[in-house]
mmCIF file of C-alpha atoms in Angstrom:
data_model
loop_
_atom_site.group_PDB
_atom_site.id
_atom_site.type_symbol
_atom_site.label_atom_id
_atom_site.label_comp_id
_atom_site.label_asym_id
_atom_site.label_seq_id
_atom_site.Cartn_x
_atom_site.Cartn_y
_atom_site.Cartn_z
ATOM 1 C CA MET Z 14 26.209 18.872 18.336
ATOM 2 C CA ALA Z 15 22.703 18.477 19.800
ATOM 3 C CA LEU Z 16 20.649 15.495 18.668
ATOM 4 C CA THR Z 17 17.658 16.241 16.440
ATOM 5 C CA PRO Z 18 14.327 15.016 17.912
ATOM 6 C CA VAL Z 19 12.588 12.332 15.854
ATOM 7 C CA ALA Z 20 9.513 14.475 15.163
ATOM 8 C CA ASP Z 21 11.647 17.413 13.994
ATOM 9 C CA ALA Z 22 13.738 15.142 11.782
ATOM 10 C CA LEU Z 23 10.678 13.612 10.139
ATOM 11 C CA ALA Z 24 9.083 17.028 9.635
ATOM 12 C CA GLY Z 25 12.287 18.322 8.036
ATOM 13 C CA ILE Z 26 12.552 15.368 5.677
ATOM 14 C CA LEU Z 27 8.922 15.621 4.583
ATOM 15 C CA ALA Z 28 9.096 19.411 4.181
ATOM 16 C CA GLY Z 29 11.539 18.890 1.330
ATOM 17 C CA ALA Z 30 9.429 16.224 -0.391
ATOM 18 C CA SER Z 31 7.412 17.391 -3.392
ATOM 19 C CA PRO Z 32 5.027 14.773 -4.788
ATOM 20 C CA VAL Z 33 6.137 13.104 -8.004
ATOM 21 C CA ARG Z 34 4.291 14.587 -10.987
ATOM 22 C CA GLU Z 35 5.428 12.350 -13.830
ATOM 23 C CA HIS Z 36 2.847 9.952 -15.241
ATOM 24 C CA GLU Z 37 3.070 6.520 -16.763
ATOM 25 C CA THR Z 38 0.513 4.066 -18.119
ATOM 26 C CA VAL Z 39 0.287 0.583 -16.636
ATOM 27 C CA PRO Z 40 -1.940 -2.397 -17.444
ATOM 28 C CA LEU Z 41 -4.810 -3.077 -15.076
ATOM 29 C CA HIS Z 42 -3.117 -6.031 -13.394
ATOM 30 C CA ARG Z 43 -0.327 -3.706 -12.225
ATOM 31 C CA ALA Z 44 -2.504 -0.763 -11.170
ATOM 32 C CA ALA Z 45 -3.584 -1.807 -7.663
ATOM 33 C CA GLY Z 46 -2.019 0.417 -5.023
ATOM 34 C CA ARG Z 47 -0.926 3.035 -7.552
ATOM 35 C CA THR Z 48 -2.107 6.662 -7.576
ATOM 36 C CA LEU Z 49 -4.351 7.715 -10.442
ATOM 37 C CA ALA Z 50 -2.796 10.586 -12.404
ATOM 38 C CA VAL Z 51 -5.899 12.048 -14.126
ATOM 39 C CA ASP Z 52 -9.653 11.973 -13.748
ATOM 40 C CA LEU Z 53 -11.012 8.824 -15.372
ATOM 41 C CA ALA Z 54 -14.251 8.865 -17.376
ATOM 42 C CA SER Z 55 -16.223 5.801 -18.308
ATOM 43 C CA LEU Z 56 -15.975 4.563 -21.881
ATOM 44 C CA ARG Z 57 -19.273 2.685 -21.649
ATOM 45 C CA THR Z 58 -22.636 2.464 -19.892
ATOM 46 C CA GLN Z 59 -23.147 -0.170 -17.202
ATOM 47 C CA PRO Z 60 -25.298 -2.143 -17.535
ATOM 48 C CA PRO Z 61 -25.476 -1.430 -21.267
ATOM 49 C CA PHE Z 62 -29.028 -2.802 -21.456
ATOM 50 C CA VAL Z 63 -32.077 -3.289 -19.256
ATOM 51 C CA ALA Z 64 -31.282 -6.449 -17.266
ATOM 52 C CA SER Z 65 -32.834 -8.887 -14.859
ATOM 53 C CA ALA Z 66 -31.807 -8.711 -11.220
ATOM 54 C CA MET Z 67 -33.107 -12.214 -10.435
ATOM 55 C CA ASP Z 68 -33.635 -15.662 -11.917
ATOM 56 C CA GLY Z 69 -37.234 -16.140 -13.038
ATOM 57 C CA TYR Z 70 -39.464 -15.113 -15.930
ATOM 58 C CA ALA Z 71 -39.608 -11.882 -17.900
ATOM 59 C CA VAL Z 72 -43.268 -10.826 -18.046
ATOM 60 C CA ARG Z 73 -45.625 -7.960 -18.766
ATOM 61 C CA ALA Z 74 -46.809 -6.708 -15.374
ATOM 62 C CA ALA Z 75 -50.248 -6.161 -16.896
ATOM 63 C CA ASP Z 76 -50.552 -9.939 -17.439
ATOM 64 C CA VAL Z 77 -50.115 -10.768 -13.736
ATOM 65 C CA THR Z 78 -52.370 -8.230 -12.001
ATOM 66 C CA ALA Z 79 -54.426 -11.120 -10.673
ATOM 67 C CA VAL Z 80 -53.327 -14.654 -9.762
ATOM 68 C CA PRO Z 81 -53.172 -17.376 -10.604
ATOM 69 C CA ALA Z 82 -52.249 -16.220 -14.094
ATOM 70 C CA ARG Z 83 -51.127 -18.521 -16.889
ATOM 71 C CA LEU Z 84 -48.486 -17.501 -19.399
ATOM 72 C CA SER Z 85 -46.974 -19.175 -22.454
ATOM 73 C CA LEU Z 86 -43.201 -19.742 -22.305
ATOM 74 C CA ILE Z 87 -41.687 -18.676 -25.642
ATOM 75 C CA GLY Z 88 -37.927 -18.718 -25.032
ATOM 76 C CA THR Z 89 -34.937 -18.061 -22.790
ATOM 77 C CA SER Z 90 -32.701 -15.073 -22.086
ATOM 78 C CA ALA Z 91 -29.352 -15.812 -20.435
ATOM 79 C CA ALA Z 92 -26.266 -13.708 -19.805
ATOM 80 C CA GLY Z 93 -24.511 -13.347 -23.144
ATOM 81 C CA HIS Z 94 -27.445 -14.975 -24.967
ATOM 82 C CA ALA Z 95 -30.327 -12.532 -25.246
ATOM 83 C CA PHE Z 96 -33.793 -13.553 -26.419
ATOM 84 C CA ALA Z 97 -34.116 -12.144 -29.916
ATOM 85 C CA GLY Z 98 -37.888 -11.696 -30.098
ATOM 86 C CA ALA Z 99 -40.474 -9.675 -28.211
ATOM 87 C CA ILE Z 100 -43.016 -10.653 -25.572
ATOM 88 C CA ARG Z 101 -46.681 -10.252 -26.502
ATOM 89 C CA PRO Z 102 -49.684 -10.313 -24.139
ATOM 90 C CA GLY Z 103 -49.942 -13.629 -22.310
ATOM 91 C CA GLU Z 104 -46.329 -14.627 -22.977
ATOM 92 C CA CYS Z 105 -43.143 -14.855 -20.868
ATOM 93 C CA VAL Z 106 -39.468 -15.698 -21.289
ATOM 94 C CA ARG Z 107 -37.286 -17.722 -18.924
ATOM 95 C CA ILE Z 108 -34.577 -15.306 -17.729
ATOM 96 C CA PHE Z 109 -31.479 -15.447 -15.568
ATOM 97 C CA THR Z 110 -29.708 -12.837 -13.440
ATOM 98 C CA GLY Z 111 -27.863 -10.291 -15.563
ATOM 99 C CA ALA Z 112 -29.548 -11.287 -18.814
ATOM 100 C CA PRO Z 113 -31.120 -8.654 -21.112
ATOM 101 C CA LEU Z 114 -34.835 -8.048 -20.613
ATOM 102 C CA PRO Z 115 -36.724 -8.961 -23.805
ATOM 103 C CA ALA Z 116 -38.634 -6.268 -25.668
ATOM 104 C CA GLY Z 117 -42.182 -5.968 -24.353
ATOM 105 C CA ALA Z 118 -41.345 -7.176 -20.825
ATOM 106 C CA ASP Z 119 -41.314 -4.766 -17.896
ATOM 107 C CA ALA Z 120 -40.997 -6.971 -14.795
ATOM 108 C CA ILE Z 121 -39.519 -10.201 -13.469
ATOM 109 C CA LEU Z 122 -41.623 -12.949 -11.916
ATOM 110 C CA ILE Z 123 -39.069 -14.656 -9.677
ATOM 111 C CA GLN Z 124 -38.869 -18.421 -10.027
ATOM 112 C CA GLU Z 125 -39.978 -18.999 -6.416
ATOM 113 C CA ASN Z 126 -43.339 -17.429 -7.306
ATOM 114 C CA ALA Z 127 -43.919 -19.475 -10.458
ATOM 115 C CA ARG Z 128 -44.918 -23.042 -11.276
ATOM 116 C CA ALA Z 129 -43.791 -24.541 -14.592
ATOM 117 C CA ASN Z 130 -45.718 -27.164 -16.539
ATOM 118 C CA GLY Z 131 -44.035 -27.692 -19.883
ATOM 119 C CA ASP Z 132 -44.382 -24.480 -21.876
ATOM 120 C CA GLN Z 133 -47.057 -23.157 -19.520
ATOM 121 C CA ILE Z 134 -46.043 -20.988 -16.562
ATOM 122 C CA GLU Z 135 -48.417 -20.273 -13.692
ATOM 123 C CA ALA Z 136 -47.777 -17.010 -11.808
ATOM 124 C CA LEU Z 137 -48.457 -17.446 -8.096
ATOM 125 C CA SER Z 138 -47.873 -13.790 -7.184
ATOM 126 C CA THR Z 139 -48.597 -10.441 -8.781
ATOM 127 C CA VAL Z 140 -45.668 -8.351 -10.026
ATOM 128 C CA ALA Z 141 -45.406 -4.569 -10.317
ATOM 129 C CA ALA Z 142 -43.823 -2.973 -13.363
ATOM 130 C CA GLY Z 143 -40.084 -2.496 -12.840
ATOM 131 C CA ARG Z 144 -39.831 -5.196 -10.159
ATOM 132 C CA PHE Z 145 -36.399 -6.900 -10.185
ATOM 133 C CA VAL Z 146 -35.397 -4.918 -13.281
ATOM 134 C CA ARG Z 147 -32.062 -3.094 -13.587
ATOM 135 C CA GLU Z 148 -32.318 -0.097 -15.863
ATOM 136 C CA ALA Z 149 -29.577 0.574 -18.420
ATOM 137 C CA GLY Z 150 -26.960 2.817 -16.811
ATOM 138 C CA LEU Z 151 -28.058 1.934 -13.278
ATOM 139 C CA ASP Z 152 -24.382 1.753 -12.204
ATOM 140 C CA PHE Z 153 -22.873 4.421 -14.464
ATOM 141 C CA ARG Z 154 -23.098 5.977 -17.908
ATOM 142 C CA GLU Z 155 -20.614 6.642 -20.662
ATOM 143 C CA GLY Z 156 -18.696 9.860 -20.069
ATOM 144 C CA GLU Z 157 -19.179 9.961 -16.290
ATOM 145 C CA ILE Z 158 -16.027 10.656 -14.263
ATOM 146 C CA LEU Z 159 -15.996 7.884 -11.678
ATOM 147 C CA LEU Z 160 -12.379 7.908 -10.452
ATOM 148 C CA GLN Z 161 -10.620 11.154 -9.586
ATOM 149 C CA ALA Z 162 -6.956 12.045 -9.961
ATOM 150 C CA GLY Z 163 -4.974 11.471 -6.773
ATOM 151 C CA ARG Z 164 -6.961 8.437 -5.703
ATOM 152 C CA GLN Z 165 -5.006 5.408 -4.599
ATOM 153 C CA LEU Z 166 -6.380 2.482 -6.545
ATOM 154 C CA ALA Z 167 -7.778 -0.197 -4.265
ATOM 155 C CA PRO Z 168 -8.745 -3.554 -5.836
ATOM 156 C CA SER Z 169 -12.386 -2.437 -6.116
ATOM 157 C CA ALA Z 170 -11.319 0.739 -7.941
ATOM 158 C CA VAL Z 171 -9.288 -1.327 -10.400
ATOM 159 C CA ALA Z 172 -12.356 -3.494 -11.014
ATOM 160 C CA LEU Z 173 -14.448 -0.362 -11.602
ATOM 161 C CA ALA Z 174 -11.889 0.940 -14.099
ATOM 162 C CA ALA Z 175 -12.072 -2.371 -15.936
ATOM 163 C CA ALA Z 176 -15.887 -2.217 -16.016
ATOM 164 C CA MET Z 177 -15.574 1.317 -17.386
ATOM 165 C CA GLY Z 178 -13.731 -0.153 -20.363
ATOM 166 C CA HIS Z 179 -10.130 0.799 -19.530
ATOM 167 C CA ALA Z 180 -7.444 -1.808 -20.207
ATOM 168 C CA ALA Z 181 -4.642 0.403 -18.867
ATOM 169 C CA LEU Z 182 -4.537 3.322 -16.460
ATOM 170 C CA PRO Z 183 -2.503 6.552 -16.216
ATOM 171 C CA VAL Z 184 -0.828 6.557 -12.818
ATOM 172 C CA VAL Z 185 1.757 8.653 -11.026
ATOM 173 C CA ARG Z 186 5.243 7.256 -11.431
ATOM 174 C CA ARG Z 187 6.536 5.442 -8.385
ATOM 175 C CA PRO Z 188 9.210 7.339 -6.466
ATOM 176 C CA ARG Z 189 12.624 5.898 -7.294
ATOM 177 C CA VAL Z 190 14.733 4.963 -4.277
ATOM 178 C CA ALA Z 191 18.359 4.105 -5.034
ATOM 179 C CA ILE Z 192 20.053 2.083 -2.280
ATOM 180 C CA LEU Z 193 23.818 2.012 -1.824
ATOM 181 C CA ALA Z 194 25.561 -0.195 0.736
ATOM 182 C CA THR Z 195 29.004 1.081 1.737
ATOM 183 C CA GLY Z 196 32.076 -0.418 3.356
ATOM 184 C CA ASP Z 197 35.069 -2.627 2.556
ATOM 185 C CA GLU Z 198 33.740 -5.176 5.040
ATOM 186 C CA LEU Z 199 30.663 -6.024 2.933
ATOM 187 C CA VAL Z 200 30.051 -8.793 0.401
ATOM 188 C CA ARG Z 201 26.847 -9.857 -1.330
ATOM 189 C CA PRO Z 202 24.971 -12.947 -0.144
ATOM 190 C CA GLY Z 203 26.497 -16.091 -1.631
ATOM 191 C CA GLU Z 204 29.829 -14.475 -2.488
ATOM 192 C CA PRO Z 205 33.067 -15.727 -0.948
ATOM 193 C CA SER Z 206 34.218 -13.616 1.970
ATOM 194 C CA ARG Z 207 37.278 -13.085 4.092
ATOM 195 C CA PRO Z 208 37.206 -13.674 7.864
ATOM 196 C CA ASP Z 209 36.988 -9.908 8.395
ATOM 197 C CA GLN Z 210 33.963 -9.420 6.119
ATOM 198 C CA ILE Z 211 30.189 -9.715 6.622
ATOM 199 C CA VAL Z 212 27.214 -10.199 4.324
ATOM 200 C CA ALA Z 213 25.422 -7.014 3.207
ATOM 201 C CA SER Z 214 21.865 -7.674 4.376
ATOM 202 C CA ASN Z 215 20.465 -4.186 4.951
ATOM 203 C CA THR Z 216 19.824 -3.481 1.278
ATOM 204 C CA TYR Z 217 17.139 -6.147 1.074
ATOM 205 C CA ALA Z 218 15.165 -4.972 4.103
ATOM 206 C CA VAL Z 219 15.363 -1.312 3.101
ATOM 207 C CA ALA Z 220 14.311 -2.113 -0.481
ATOM 208 C CA ALA Z 221 11.332 -4.123 0.799
ATOM 209 C CA ILE Z 222 10.267 -1.291 3.120
ATOM 210 C CA ALA Z 223 10.558 1.233 0.271
ATOM 211 C CA GLU Z 224 8.587 -0.939 -2.140
ATOM 212 C CA ARG Z 225 5.882 -1.670 0.430
ATOM 213 C CA ALA Z 226 5.489 2.098 0.851
ATOM 214 C CA GLY Z 227 5.066 2.463 -2.925
ATOM 215 C CA ALA Z 228 8.557 3.041 -4.324
ATOM 216 C CA GLU Z 229 10.629 1.481 -7.066
ATOM 217 C CA ALA Z 230 13.816 0.268 -5.386
ATOM 218 C CA ILE Z 231 17.102 0.451 -7.313
ATOM 219 C CA ASP Z 232 20.018 -1.592 -5.955
ATOM 220 C CA LEU Z 233 23.298 0.265 -6.532
ATOM 221 C CA GLY Z 234 25.321 -2.554 -5.026
ATOM 222 C CA ILE Z 235 28.235 -2.065 -2.653
ATOM 223 C CA ALA Z 236 30.785 0.746 -2.724
ATOM 224 C CA GLY Z 237 33.967 0.203 -0.793
ATOM 225 C CA ASP Z 238 35.664 2.772 1.412
ATOM 226 C CA ASP Z 239 36.973 4.708 -1.546
ATOM 227 C CA LEU Z 240 35.973 8.206 -2.651
ATOM 228 C CA ALA Z 241 36.106 7.312 -6.337
ATOM 229 C CA ALA Z 242 33.828 4.288 -5.855
ATOM 230 C CA LEU Z 243 31.387 6.326 -3.776
ATOM 231 C CA SER Z 244 31.362 9.136 -6.327
ATOM 232 C CA ALA Z 245 30.676 6.658 -9.130
ATOM 233 C CA ALA Z 246 27.746 5.194 -7.170
ATOM 234 C CA ILE Z 247 26.298 8.653 -6.554
ATOM 235 C CA ASP Z 248 26.582 9.345 -10.281
ATOM 236 C CA ALA Z 249 24.706 6.074 -10.921
ATOM 237 C CA ALA Z 250 21.864 7.272 -8.676
ATOM 238 C CA LYS Z 251 21.675 10.493 -10.677
ATOM 239 C CA GLU Z 252 21.669 8.597 -13.971
ATOM 240 C CA ALA Z 253 18.812 6.435 -12.669
ATOM 241 C CA ARG Z 254 16.939 9.686 -11.913
ATOM 242 C CA ALA Z 255 16.445 8.593 -8.336
ATOM 243 C CA ASP Z 256 14.202 10.746 -6.184
ATOM 244 C CA VAL Z 257 15.925 9.407 -3.070
ATOM 245 C CA LEU Z 258 19.423 8.092 -2.492
ATOM 246 C CA VAL Z 259 19.719 5.898 0.596
ATOM 247 C CA THR Z 260 23.239 5.136 1.775
ATOM 248 C CA LEU Z 261 23.785 2.327 4.256
ATOM 249 C CA GLY Z 262 26.695 2.832 6.643
ATOM 250 C CA GLY Z 263 29.543 5.294 6.522
ATOM 251 C CA ALA Z 264 27.487 8.221 7.805
ATOM 252 C CA SER Z 265 29.692 8.937 10.807
ATOM 253 C CA VAL Z 266 32.858 11.017 10.854
ATOM 254 C CA GLY Z 267 35.535 8.373 11.377
ATOM 255 C CA ASP Z 268 38.597 8.031 9.178
ATOM 256 C CA HIS Z 269 36.851 5.408 7.035
ATOM 257 C CA ASP Z 270 33.381 7.028 6.913
ATOM 258 C CA LEU Z 271 33.631 8.767 3.562
ATOM 259 C CA VAL Z 272 29.999 9.139 2.498
ATOM 260 C CA GLN Z 273 29.627 12.746 3.619
ATOM 261 C CA ARG Z 274 32.901 13.667 1.925
ATOM 262 C CA ALA Z 275 31.819 12.065 -1.348
ATOM 263 C CA LEU Z 276 28.461 13.831 -1.248
ATOM 264 C CA SER Z 277 30.006 17.168 -0.327
ATOM 265 C CA ALA Z 278 32.332 16.916 -3.311
ATOM 266 C CA GLN Z 279 29.233 16.848 -5.525
ATOM 267 C CA GLY Z 280 27.614 19.855 -3.841
ATOM 268 C CA TRP Z 281 25.152 18.306 -1.431
ATOM 269 C CA GLN Z 282 23.532 20.334 1.339
ATOM 270 C CA LEU Z 283 23.404 18.731 4.778
ATOM 271 C CA GLY Z 284 20.083 19.205 6.523
ATOM 272 C CA PHE Z 285 20.860 17.519 9.814
ATOM 273 C CA TRP Z 286 22.838 14.649 11.236
ATOM 274 C CA ARG Z 287 22.397 12.530 14.379
ATOM 275 C CA ILE Z 288 18.903 11.837 15.682
ATOM 276 C CA ALA Z 289 17.697 11.513 19.260
ATOM 277 C CA MET Z 290 16.563 7.941 18.794
ATOM 278 C CA ARG Z 291 17.680 4.445 19.666
ATOM 279 C CA PRO Z 292 18.492 2.553 17.518
ATOM 280 C CA GLY Z 293 19.477 4.888 14.697
ATOM 281 C CA LYS Z 294 21.320 7.909 16.094
ATOM 282 C CA PRO Z 295 23.854 8.348 13.219
ATOM 283 C CA LEU Z 296 21.239 9.149 10.560
ATOM 284 C CA MET Z 297 21.855 12.025 8.175
ATOM 285 C CA TYR Z 298 19.591 13.907 5.806
ATOM 286 C CA GLY Z 299 20.363 16.321 3.021
ATOM 287 C CA ARG Z 300 19.750 17.183 -0.605
ATOM 288 C CA LEU Z 301 21.837 16.806 -3.727
ATOM 289 C CA SER Z 302 20.138 18.987 -6.336
ATOM 290 C CA ALA Z 303 16.615 17.544 -6.637
ATOM 291 C CA MET Z 304 17.557 14.269 -4.959
ATOM 292 C CA THR Z 305 16.863 13.620 -1.281
ATOM 293 C CA VAL Z 306 19.677 11.803 0.492
ATOM 294 C CA LEU Z 307 19.126 9.676 3.575
ATOM 295 C CA GLY Z 308 22.208 8.227 5.211
ATOM 296 C CA LEU Z 309 21.094 5.282 7.336
ATOM 297 C CA PRO Z 310 23.282 3.602 9.949
ATOM 298 C CA GLY Z 311 25.143 0.454 9.020
ATOM 299 C CA ASN Z 312 23.885 -1.635 11.958
ATOM 300 C CA PRO Z 313 21.110 -3.865 10.597
ATOM 301 C CA VAL Z 314 18.466 -3.073 13.226
ATOM 302 C CA SER Z 315 19.235 0.644 13.140
ATOM 303 C CA SER Z 316 18.953 0.632 9.361
ATOM 304 C CA ILE Z 317 15.574 -1.140 9.393
ATOM 305 C CA VAL Z 318 14.073 1.027 12.149
ATOM 306 C CA CYS Z 319 15.229 4.236 10.456
ATOM 307 C CA ALA Z 320 13.763 3.048 7.147
ATOM 308 C CA LEU Z 321 10.421 2.423 8.856
ATOM 309 C CA ILE Z 322 10.385 5.777 10.657
ATOM 310 C CA PHE Z 323 11.817 8.046 7.951
ATOM 311 C CA LEU Z 324 12.080 6.387 4.519
ATOM 312 C CA ALA Z 325 8.579 4.887 4.359
ATOM 313 C CA PRO Z 326 6.860 8.223 5.192
ATOM 314 C CA LEU Z 327 9.129 9.984 2.673
ATOM 315 C CA VAL Z 328 8.051 7.575 -0.066
ATOM 316 C CA ARG Z 329 4.412 8.097 0.826
ATOM 317 C CA ALA Z 330 4.885 11.881 0.711
ATOM 318 C CA LEU Z 331 6.532 11.658 -2.714
ATOM 319 C CA SER Z 332 3.551 9.541 -3.800
ATOM 320 C CA GLY Z 333 1.176 12.346 -2.786
ATOM 321 C CA ASP Z 334 -0.125 10.943 0.499
ATOM 322 C CA PRO Z 335 -1.285 13.932 2.616
ATOM 323 C CA ASP Z 336 -1.063 11.797 5.755
ATOM 324 C CA ALA Z 337 2.492 10.621 5.137
ATOM 325 C CA ALA Z 338 3.707 11.911 8.490
ATOM 326 C CA GLU Z 339 1.233 9.761 10.408
ATOM 327 C CA ILE Z 340 3.030 6.631 11.606
ATOM 328 C CA ALA Z 341 0.372 4.200 12.776
ATOM 329 C CA THR Z 342 0.695 3.112 16.384
ATOM 330 C CA LEU Z 343 -1.535 0.883 18.484
ATOM 331 C CA PRO Z 344 -2.262 0.822 22.203
ATOM 332 C CA ALA Z 345 -0.840 -2.070 24.191
ATOM 333 C CA ARG Z 346 0.340 -2.929 27.697
ATOM 334 C CA LEU Z 347 3.868 -3.694 28.737
ATOM 335 C CA GLY Z 348 4.737 -7.299 29.445
ATOM 336 C CA SER Z 349 7.760 -6.413 31.562
ATOM 337 C CA ASP Z 350 9.232 -3.571 33.627
ATOM 338 C CA LEU Z 351 11.277 -0.892 31.853
ATOM 339 C CA PRO Z 352 13.787 1.574 33.327
ATOM 340 C CA ALA Z 353 13.532 5.331 32.902
ATOM 341 C CA ASN Z 354 14.549 6.594 29.475
ATOM 342 C CA ASP Z 355 17.235 9.154 28.603
ATOM 343 C CA GLU Z 356 17.063 11.936 25.985
ATOM 344 C CA ARG Z 357 16.621 9.519 23.054
ATOM 345 C CA GLN Z 358 13.347 8.082 21.760
ATOM 346 C CA ASP Z 359 13.412 4.301 22.013
ATOM 347 C CA TYR Z 360 12.052 1.731 19.554
ATOM 348 C CA LEU Z 361 12.232 -1.531 21.484
ATOM 349 C CA ARG Z 362 11.885 -4.816 19.641
ATOM 350 C CA ALA Z 363 9.147 -6.860 21.312
ATOM 351 C CA ARG Z 364 6.986 -9.933 21.122
ATOM 352 C CA LEU Z 365 3.207 -9.639 21.214
ATOM 353 C CA ALA Z 366 0.616 -11.675 23.061
ATOM 354 C CA ALA Z 367 -3.068 -11.211 23.790
ATOM 355 C CA ALA Z 368 -4.390 -10.863 27.336
ATOM 356 C CA ASP Z 369 -7.629 -12.547 28.387
ATOM 357 C CA ASP Z 370 -9.531 -9.337 27.607
ATOM 358 C CA GLY Z 371 -7.995 -9.140 24.123
ATOM 359 C CA THR Z 372 -5.551 -6.343 24.976
ATOM 360 C CA LEU Z 373 -2.184 -6.603 23.235
ATOM 361 C CA VAL Z 374 0.744 -7.229 25.557
ATOM 362 C CA ALA Z 375 4.163 -6.157 24.275
ATOM 363 C CA SER Z 376 7.215 -7.722 25.898
ATOM 364 C CA PRO Z 377 10.512 -6.110 24.822
ATOM 365 C CA PHE Z 378 13.468 -8.450 24.372
ATOM 366 C CA PRO Z 379 15.946 -8.275 27.275
ATOM 367 C CA ARG Z 380 18.739 -7.391 24.812
ATOM 368 C CA GLN Z 381 18.241 -4.577 22.308
ATOM 369 C CA ASP Z 382 21.659 -4.599 20.595
ATOM 370 C CA SER Z 383 21.273 -2.961 17.185
ATOM 371 C CA SER Z 384 23.501 -5.559 15.515
ATOM 372 C CA MET Z 385 21.177 -8.477 16.376
ATOM 373 C CA LEU Z 386 19.229 -9.046 13.178
ATOM 374 C CA ARG Z 387 17.804 -12.347 14.421
ATOM 375 C CA LEU Z 388 15.838 -10.595 17.167
ATOM 376 C CA MET Z 389 14.635 -7.982 14.692
ATOM 377 C CA ALA Z 390 13.273 -10.773 12.507
ATOM 378 C CA GLU Z 391 11.558 -12.351 15.526
ATOM 379 C CA ALA Z 392 10.062 -9.059 16.719
ATOM 380 C CA GLU Z 393 6.348 -8.509 16.179
ATOM 381 C CA ALA Z 394 6.285 -4.890 17.264
ATOM 382 C CA LEU Z 395 8.345 -1.886 18.269
ATOM 383 C CA VAL Z 396 7.519 -0.373 21.654
ATOM 384 C CA VAL Z 397 7.823 3.407 21.296
ATOM 385 C CA ARG Z 398 9.144 5.211 24.382
ATOM 386 C CA ALA Z 399 9.412 8.989 24.453
ATOM 387 C CA PRO Z 400 12.566 10.765 25.579
ATOM 388 C CA HIS Z 401 12.837 11.052 29.371
ATOM 389 C CA ALA Z 402 9.966 8.614 29.882
ATOM 390 C CA PRO Z 403 9.822 7.539 33.543
ATOM 391 C CA ALA Z 404 10.333 3.965 34.645
ATOM 392 C CA ALA Z 405 7.347 1.791 33.729
ATOM 393 C CA ARG Z 406 5.937 -1.361 35.290
ATOM 394 C CA ALA Z 407 4.532 -4.414 33.556
ATOM 395 C CA GLY Z 408 0.866 -3.856 32.789
ATOM 396 C CA GLU Z 409 1.173 -0.119 32.180
ATOM 397 C CA PRO Z 410 -0.061 1.247 28.827
ATOM 398 C CA CYS Z 411 2.325 1.849 25.933
ATOM 399 C CA ARG Z 412 2.234 2.547 22.209
ATOM 400 C CA ILE Z 413 3.534 0.105 19.620
ATOM 401 C CA ILE Z 414 4.281 -0.011 15.910
ATOM 402 C CA ARG Z 415 3.179 -3.394 14.668
ATOM 403 C CA LEU Z 416 5.655 -5.081 12.334
#
């Protein structure tokens, strides 16, 4: 069977991804990074009153058309403590930034242009009407739609929603990604193990990648090499209403690789299997009713790289990101020679350094074994090499995915 090119595999996975439509309401402190589900109108006017833009004195501009001008100080207006009276000719009120402008005043004499002597204020500069005054509704008015549906809520957008008077926001539900580790050889961290067993570590990296992309990760635990156990875990993913089921390991066709058999028994449709990439060749994709299924390799590095290249864009597509297929790469230069590549696209774990001119230099590790999780953790980037790329010398340009 021919290997599926990476670009074709990603396009196929995303073609089957319809954005999540279900809504939920979350408090403001949990809204950052979420996608707004409906247009959001303001519940109030901001500022709700005419306010001062500077510290100084609230005055009638007509009283300071010529200087020096002397005014009587009759009170103070501070934020949250408005002056209750009105200013008459020849009077002023001490005022601070953001405080309500007293009735009768139409300008601010900034404190740098005033000299105080008890309750007498001397204006040293003329002031035009409206100077340093913020009109009511300068920022926005009640009923205005300020945030549109489909917008990802950055911290500043969350602050705006709060200023609009919203304590909670309607957002698109996070895509649910159920993660199932498979294999008799696996145990959870901290559990006793036999000499022929290893710790299941992939779940934690894949869950973190999914959540960073915007998903809710659901840990289905470990299913041994048993069709009944695998079937029960698949049923658990359905019961959790997962949008994506990610299986870790068991995607090959050996005697003990039962994942495809368990899925087939429940009616899944295989899209493709085996990708022209390194690490990560034994990746499979298919659908089980409305649920997308990604079978990631069991090798730790392969699992992580495949999650970065395929799962993260899938989550973004389910979240409504129109640019989900764009995997950000950066230009760099190689820090060492590389041989010619074969038909598979390489993702080489590498360290990064900065050259004297600021250019990033990526130096792939001499060993790229997909079982070596330590080197994956030490890697700062993946050097992306296209299929059939010619031999390259140190100093030549390359593209990297920064980790």
